[in-house]
Coordinates of N, CA and C and ligand atoms in Angstrom, one line a residue:
X1 N 1.1 -1.2 0.2 CA 0.2 0.2 -0.2 C 0.9 1.6 -0.2
X2 N 0.7 2.2 -0.8 CA 1.0 3.5 -0.6 C 0.9 4.4 0.6
X3 N 2.3 4.6 1.3 CA 2.3 6.0 2.2 C 1.5 7.0 1.6
X4 N 0.1 7.7 2.6 CA -0.4 8.1 2.0 C -1.1 9.3 3.3
X5 N -1.9 10.4 2.7 CA -2.5 11.7 3.9 C -4.1 11.4 3.5
X6 N -4.7 11.0 4.2 CA -6.2 11.5 4.3 C -6.5 12.9 4.6
X7 N -7.1 13.0 3.2 CA -8.0 14.6 3.6 C -8.9 14.5 4.0
X8 N -9.5 15.0 5.3 CA -11.1 14.2 5.6 C -12.0 16.1 6.2
X9 N -12.7 15.9 5.4 CA -13.9 17.2 5.8 C -15.4 16.9 6.1
X10 N -15.9 17.6 7.2 CA -16.7 17.8 7.8 C -18.2 18.0 7.9
X11 N -19.1 18.4 8.0 CA -20.2 18.8 7.9 C -20.1 20.4 6.9
X12 N -20.9 19.8 5.9 CA -21.2 21.4 5.2 C -19.8 21.5 4.5
X13 N -18.8 20.6 4.5 CA -17.7 21.3 3.7 C -17.6 21.0 2.1
X14 N -19.0 20.5 2.1 CA -19.5 20.1 0.6 C -19.2 21.0 -0.3
X15 N -20.0 22.3 0.3 CA -20.7 23.5 -0.3 C -19.4 24.6 -0.3
X16 N -18.5 24.7 0.3 CA -17.8 25.3 -0.1 C -17.4 26.1 -1.4
X17 N -17.3 27.6 -1.6 CA -17.6 27.8 -3.4 C -19.0 28.2 -3.8
X18 N -20.0 27.8 -2.6 CA -21.3 27.9 -3.1 C -21.7 28.7 -2.5
X19 N -21.7 29.4 -1.3 CA -21.9 30.5 -0.3 C -21.3 31.1 0.1
X20 N -21.4 32.1 0.9 CA -20.7 32.8 2.2 C -19.0 32.9 1.3
X21 N -19.0 33.6 -0.1 CA -17.8 33.5 -0.5 C -16.4 35.0 0.9
X22 N -17.7 35.4 1.3 CA -16.7 36.3 2.4 C -16.1 35.4 3.3
X23 N -16.7 34.9 3.6 CA -15.8 33.8 4.6 C -15.2 32.3 4.6
X24 N -15.9 32.3 3.5 CA -14.9 30.7 3.2 C -14.5 30.7 1.5
X25 N -14.5 32.6 1.0 CA -14.0 32.3 -0.1 C -14.9 31.2 -1.5
X26 N -14.2 30.8 -2.8 CA -14.5 31.0 -3.5 C -14.6 29.3 -4.3
X27 N -13.4 28.9 -3.8 CA -13.1 27.6 -4.0 C -14.0 26.7 -3.4
X28 N -14.0 25.2 -4.5 CA -15.1 24.3 -3.9 C -14.2 23.4 -3.6
X29 N -14.5 22.5 -3.1 CA -13.7 21.2 -2.3 C -13.2 20.5 -3.4
X30 N -13.8 20.1 -4.4 CA -13.0 20.1 -5.8 C -11.0 20.7 -5.8
X31 N -11.5 21.7 -5.8 CA -10.4 22.3 -5.5 C -9.4 22.1 -4.3
X32 N -9.9 22.4 -3.3 CA -9.2 21.8 -2.3 C -8.9 20.6 -2.7
X33 N -9.7 19.1 -2.7 CA -8.9 18.2 -3.2 C -8.0 17.9 -4.2
X34 N -7.9 18.6 -5.2 CA -6.9 18.5 -5.8 C -5.4 19.5 -5.4
X35 N -5.8 21.0 -5.0 CA -4.7 20.9 -4.0 C -4.1 20.0 -3.2
X36 N -4.7 19.8 -2.5 CA -3.6 18.4 -1.3 C -3.4 17.7 -2.2
X37 N -3.7 17.2 -3.2 CA -3.4 15.5 -3.7 C -2.1 16.5 -4.7
X38 N -1.7 17.7 -5.4 CA -0.9 17.8 -5.9 C 0.4 18.5 -4.7
X39 N -0.1 18.6 -3.5 CA 1.0 18.7 -2.4 C 1.7 18.1 -2.0
X40 N 0.6 17.0 -1.7 CA 0.8 15.3 -1.6 C 2.1 14.5 -2.6
X41 N 1.7 14.9 -3.8 CA 2.7 14.2 -4.6 C 3.7 15.3 -4.9
X42 N 3.6 16.4 -4.1 CA 5.3 16.8 -4.6 C 5.7 16.2 -3.8
X43 N 5.3 16.1 -2.6 CA 6.4 14.8 -1.6 C 5.9 13.4 -1.6
X44 N 5.4 13.1 -2.8 CA 5.7 12.1 -2.5 C 4.7 11.0 -2.7
X45 N 4.1 12.0 -2.0 CA 2.5 10.8 -0.6 C 1.3 10.9 -1.9
X46 N 0.3 9.8 -1.9 CA -0.6 9.9 -2.1 C -1.6 10.2 -1.3
X47 N -2.8 11.5 -1.7 CA -3.7 12.0 -0.8 C -5.0 11.1 -1.1
X48 N -5.5 10.8 0.1 CA -7.0 10.1 -0.2 C -8.4 11.1 0.6
X49 N -9.1 11.6 -0.7 CA -9.7 12.9 0.3 C -11.4 12.3 0.6
X50 N -11.8 12.2 1.9 CA -13.3 11.7 2.2 C -13.8 13.0 2.7
X51 N -15.2 13.1 2.6 CA -15.8 14.3 3.3 C -17.3 13.8 3.4
X52 N -17.9 14.1 4.7 CA -19.1 13.6 5.6 C -19.7 14.2 6.0
X53 N -21.2 14.2 6.3 CA -22.1 15.5 7.0 C -22.2 14.6 8.3
X54 N -21.2 13.9 8.5 CA -21.7 12.5 9.6 C -20.9 12.1 10.8
X55 N -21.2 12.6 11.9 CA -20.5 12.3 12.8 C -19.2 11.2 12.7
X56 N -20.5 10.2 12.6 CA -19.8 9.0 12.9 C -18.8 8.4 12.0
X57 N -19.5 8.8 10.9 CA -18.7 8.3 9.1 C -17.0 9.2 9.5
X58 N -16.9 10.3 10.0 CA -15.7 10.8 10.5 C -14.8 10.4 11.7
X59 N -15.6 9.8 12.9 CA -14.7 9.0 13.9 C -14.1 7.8 13.2
X60 N -15.1 6.7 12.1 CA -14.5 5.6 11.4 C -13.2 6.3 10.9
X61 N -13.3 7.0 9.7 CA -12.6 7.6 8.8 C -11.4 7.7 9.8
X62 N -11.2 8.5 10.9 CA -10.2 8.5 11.9 C -9.4 7.0 12.2
X63 N -10.6 6.3 12.7 CA -9.9 5.3 12.9 C -9.4 4.0 12.6
X64 N -9.7 4.2 11.0 CA -9.4 3.7 9.9 C -7.3 4.2 9.4
X65 N -7.6 5.5 9.6 CA -6.9 6.2 9.4 C -5.3 5.4 10.3
X66 N -6.0 5.7 11.8 CA -5.2 5.6 12.8 C -4.7 4.3 12.5
X67 N -5.3 2.9 11.8 CA -4.9 1.5 11.9 C -3.6 1.2 11.0
X68 N -4.0 2.4 10.1 CA -3.4 1.8 8.7 C -1.9 2.5 9.0
X69 N -0.7 1.3 8.8 CA 0.7 1.9 9.1 C 1.2 2.9 8.2
X70 N 0.3 2.9 6.9 CA 0.8 3.5 5.9 C 0.4 4.8 5.8
X71 N -0.7 5.3 6.4 CA -1.0 6.9 6.6 C -0.5 7.6 7.6
X72 N 0.2 8.4 7.2 CA 1.4 9.3 7.4 C 0.3 10.3 8.5
X73 N -1.0 10.8 8.4 CA -1.9 11.4 9.4 C -2.4 11.9 8.5
X74 N -3.7 12.5 9.1 CA -4.9 13.5 9.0 C -5.4 14.6 8.8
X75 N -5.4 15.4 7.6 CA -5.5 16.7 7.1 C -7.1 16.7 8.1
X76 N -7.7 17.6 8.6 CA -9.0 17.2 9.7 C -9.8 18.3 8.9
X77 N -10.4 19.1 8.7 CA -11.8 20.2 9.1 C -12.7 19.4 9.3
X78 N -12.9 19.3 10.4 CA -13.9 18.6 11.1 C -15.7 19.7 11.0
X79 N -15.7 21.1 10.2 CA -16.7 21.8 10.3 C -17.1 22.3 11.9
X80 N -19.0 21.4 11.8 CA -19.3 22.4 13.3 C -18.7 20.9 14.1
X81 N -18.4 20.1 13.6 CA -17.9 19.2 14.8 C -17.4 19.9 15.3
X82 N -16.4 20.3 14.9 CA -14.7 21.0 15.7 C -15.8 21.5 17.0
X83 N -16.8 22.3 17.2 CA -17.2 22.9 18.4 C -18.1 21.9 19.3
X84 N -18.7 20.8 19.0 CA -19.1 20.0 20.0 C -18.9 18.4 20.0
X85 N -17.8 17.9 19.0 CA -17.5 16.8 19.5 C -16.6 16.1 20.1
X86 N -17.1 15.4 20.8 CA -16.6 14.8 22.0 C -15.5 12.9 21.3
X87 N -17.0 12.8 20.8 CA -16.2 11.7 19.7 C -15.0 11.6 18.9
X88 N -15.3 12.6 18.1 CA -14.0 13.3 17.4 C -13.2 13.2 18.1
X89 N -12.7 13.8 19.1 CA -11.6 14.3 20.3 C -11.0 12.4 20.6
X90 N -11.9 11.9 21.6 CA -11.8 10.8 21.8 C -11.4 9.7 20.4
X91 N -11.6 10.3 19.1 CA -10.8 8.9 18.2 C -9.7 9.5 17.8
X92 N -9.2 10.5 17.9 CA -7.9 11.2 17.3 C -6.8 10.7 18.9
X93 N -7.4 10.6 19.6 CA -6.9 10.6 21.2 C -6.4 8.7 21.1
X94 N -7.8 8.4 20.9 CA -7.5 6.5 21.1 C -6.5 6.3 20.0
X95 N -6.8 6.8 18.6 CA -6.3 5.9 17.8 C -4.8 6.8 17.5
X96 N -4.4 7.6 18.3 CA -3.1 8.4 18.2 C -2.7 9.2 16.9
X97 N -3.5 8.9 15.8 CA -3.2 9.1 14.7 C -3.3 10.8 14.6
X98 N -2.2 11.0 13.9 CA -1.5 11.9 13.6 C -2.9 12.9 12.9
X99 N -2.9 14.5 13.3 CA -4.1 15.0 12.9 C -3.7 16.4 12.9
X100 N -3.8 17.1 11.8 CA -3.8 18.4 11.6 C -4.4 19.4 11.6
X101 N -5.4 19.9 12.6 CA -6.7 20.6 12.4 C -6.7 22.1 11.5
X102 N -7.1 22.2 10.7 CA -7.6 22.7 9.5 C -9.4 23.7 9.5
X103 N -8.6 24.9 9.4 CA -9.6 25.7 8.8 C -10.0 27.0 8.1
X104 N -10.9 27.2 7.6 CA -11.0 28.4 6.2 C -11.1 29.2 6.9
X105 N -12.0 29.5 7.7 CA -11.8 31.0 8.6 C -11.0 30.9 9.6
X106 N -11.4 31.8 10.5 CA -10.8 31.8 11.7 C -11.8 31.9 12.9
X107 N -12.3 30.6 13.6 CA -13.0 30.8 14.1 C -13.0 31.1 15.3
X108 N -11.7 31.7 15.7 CA -11.7 32.6 17.1 C -12.2 34.2 16.7
X109 N -12.3 34.4 15.4 CA -12.6 35.9 15.0 C -14.5 36.0 14.7
X110 N -15.0 34.6 15.3 CA -16.4 34.5 14.8 C -17.4 34.5 15.8
X111 N -18.2 33.9 15.8 CA -19.3 34.1 17.5 C -18.9 33.2 18.1
X112 N -19.0 33.3 20.0 CA -18.0 32.5 20.6 C -18.4 30.7 20.9
X113 N -19.6 30.7 19.9 CA -20.0 29.5 20.0 C -18.3 28.8 19.4
X114 N -17.9 29.5 18.6 CA -17.0 28.5 17.7 C -15.6 28.8 18.4
X115 N -15.9 29.2 19.1 CA -14.4 29.8 20.0 C -13.5 28.6 20.5
X116 N -14.6 27.6 21.1 CA -13.6 26.1 21.4 C -14.0 25.4 20.3
X117 N -12.6 24.3 20.5 CA -12.5 23.5 19.8 C -11.9 21.7 20.4
X118 N -12.7 21.1 20.2 CA -12.9 19.9 20.9 C -11.1 19.0 20.3
X119 N -11.3 19.7 19.4 CA -9.7 18.9 18.4 C -8.8 19.5 18.8
X120 N -8.8 20.6 18.7 CA -7.4 21.5 19.2 C -6.2 20.9 20.2
X121 N -6.6 20.5 21.6 CA -6.1 19.6 22.3 C -4.9 18.6 22.1
X122 N -6.3 17.5 20.9 CA -5.5 16.5 20.4 C -4.9 16.6 19.5
X123 N -4.8 18.0 18.7 CA -4.4 17.8 17.4 C -3.2 18.1 17.6
X124 N -2.3 17.9 16.4 CA -0.7 18.1 16.7 C -0.6 19.5 16.3
X125 N -1.2 20.1 15.5 CA -0.8 21.1 14.6 C -2.3 22.3 14.3
X126 N -2.5 23.3 14.3 CA -3.6 24.0 13.9 C -3.1 25.2 12.9
X127 N -4.2 25.5 11.5 CA -4.1 26.7 11.0 C -5.4 26.4 10.6
X128 N -5.7 28.1 10.9 CA -7.3 28.9 10.8 C -7.0 29.7 10.4
X129 N -7.4 30.0 9.5 CA -8.0 31.8 9.1 C -7.1 32.0 7.4
X130 N -6.7 30.8 7.4 CA -5.3 30.9 5.9 C -6.2 30.9 4.6
X131 N -7.5 30.5 4.9 CA -8.1 30.4 3.4 C -7.6 28.8 3.4
X132 N -8.5 28.4 1.9 CA -8.0 26.9 1.1 C -6.4 26.5 1.2
X133 N -5.4 27.4 1.1 CA -4.1 27.1 1.4 C -3.6 26.6 2.3
X134 N -4.2 26.9 3.3 CA -3.9 26.5 4.8 C -3.8 24.7 4.8
X135 N -4.5 24.1 3.8 CA -4.6 22.4 3.6 C -3.3 22.4 3.1
X136 N -2.8 23.0 2.2 CA -1.6 22.4 1.5 C -0.7 22.5 2.7
X137 N -0.6 24.0 3.4 CA 0.4 23.6 4.6 C 0.6 22.7 5.4
X138 N -0.5 22.5 6.0 CA -1.3 21.4 6.1 C -0.9 19.9 5.7
X139 N -1.0 19.9 4.7 CA 0.2 18.1 4.1 C 1.3 18.9 4.2
X140 N 2.1 19.6 3.7 CA 3.2 20.2 4.2 C 4.0 19.2 5.3
X141 N 2.8 19.7 6.2 CA 3.5 19.5 7.9 C 3.2 18.6 7.9
X142 N 2.7 17.7 7.6 CA 2.7 15.7 7.7 C 3.2 15.3 6.7
X143 N 3.9 16.1 5.9 CA 5.2 15.2 5.1 C 6.8 15.3 5.5
X144 N 6.6 16.4 5.9 CA 8.2 17.1 6.7 C 8.6 16.8 7.5
X145 N 7.4 16.9 9.1 CA 7.9 17.4 10.6 C 7.8 15.9 11.0
X146 N 9.3 15.8 11.3 CA 9.2 14.8 12.2 C 8.0 14.2 12.9
X147 N 7.8 13.1 12.7 CA 6.9 12.2 13.8 C 6.8 12.6 15.0
X148 N 5.9 13.1 16.0 CA 6.6 13.6 17.6 C 5.9 12.5 18.0
X149 N 5.5 11.1 17.6 CA 5.5 9.7 18.5 C 6.5 9.0 18.5
X150 N 7.5 9.1 17.6 CA 8.6 8.5 17.8 C 10.0 8.9 18.2
X151 N 10.3 8.0 18.6 CA 11.7 8.6 19.8 C 12.8 9.2 19.3
X152 N 12.9 9.4 17.9 CA 13.7 10.2 17.2 C 13.2 11.6 17.5
X153 N 12.4 12.1 17.6 CA 11.5 13.3 17.1 C 11.5 13.5 18.7
X154 N 11.7 13.3 19.5 CA 11.5 13.4 20.9 C 12.4 14.2 21.8
X155 N 12.8 15.5 22.2 CA 14.0 16.5 22.1 C 13.8 17.2 21.2
X156 N 13.5 17.7 20.1 CA 13.8 18.2 18.9 C 13.0 19.7 18.9
X157 N 11.8 19.4 19.7 CA 10.6 20.5 19.7 C 11.0 21.4 20.8
X158 N 10.9 22.7 21.0 CA 11.1 23.5 22.2 C 10.1 23.4 23.4
Ligands
CA2_201 O1 -13.9 27.8 8.8 C1 -13.6 26.6 8.7 O2 -13.0 25.8 7.8 C2 -15.0 26.3 9.8 O3 -14.4 24.7 9.7 C3 -16.3 25.4 8.8 C4 -17.4 25.0 9.2 C5 -17.6 26.3 10.6 O4 -18.9 25.7 11.3 C6 -16.2 26.1 11.7 O5 -16.6 27.0 12.3 C7 -15.4 26.4 11.1 C8 -19.0 25.1 8.6 C9 -18.4 24.5 7.4 C10 -19.7 25.1 6.0 O6 -19.5 25.6 5.1 C11 -20.1 25.9 4.1 C12 -19.1 26.7 3.0 C13 -20.3 27.3 2.2 C14 -21.8 27.5 2.4 C15 -22.2 27.3 3.5 C16 -20.8 26.4 4.4

């Protein structure tokens, strides 16, 4: 099996580029997935993209990624589940899969209910407010940063 990154998008992200361009821009989910695939290819990695409007399917995808030794990590924009989901928090923690949390907008600059993330405490990195390019940086990170779970990486971070 090819070494790969999973790009996982949650509820309503299939609507990207169709409404609220002042918040989310005009790029579509297909554009996001193409960007990630191209960026992964630059690093010699396959990128597998999934989108679901269902929390449980996101949990399943995280568990599958965590079981797969060829999965380098997950780029996760969990959409609104970011702000509600203990199940996603537990899935990330329980599988120890590497996760970069991505948001197109900056939730901290929006309504108070978006200021809490259940995922940030268990994410390796968070990219928020950078628009669609943030997905590419998340792929870059997973492809190039030392795996913090490996003994080689211990002591390399400030
Ligand atoms: O900024 C982000 O990427 C978010 O994860 C997007 C979520 C939102 O609930 C988070 O607070 C921040 C919502 C995704 C909905 O996307 C739409 C895009 C276009 C039109 C309608 C919804």
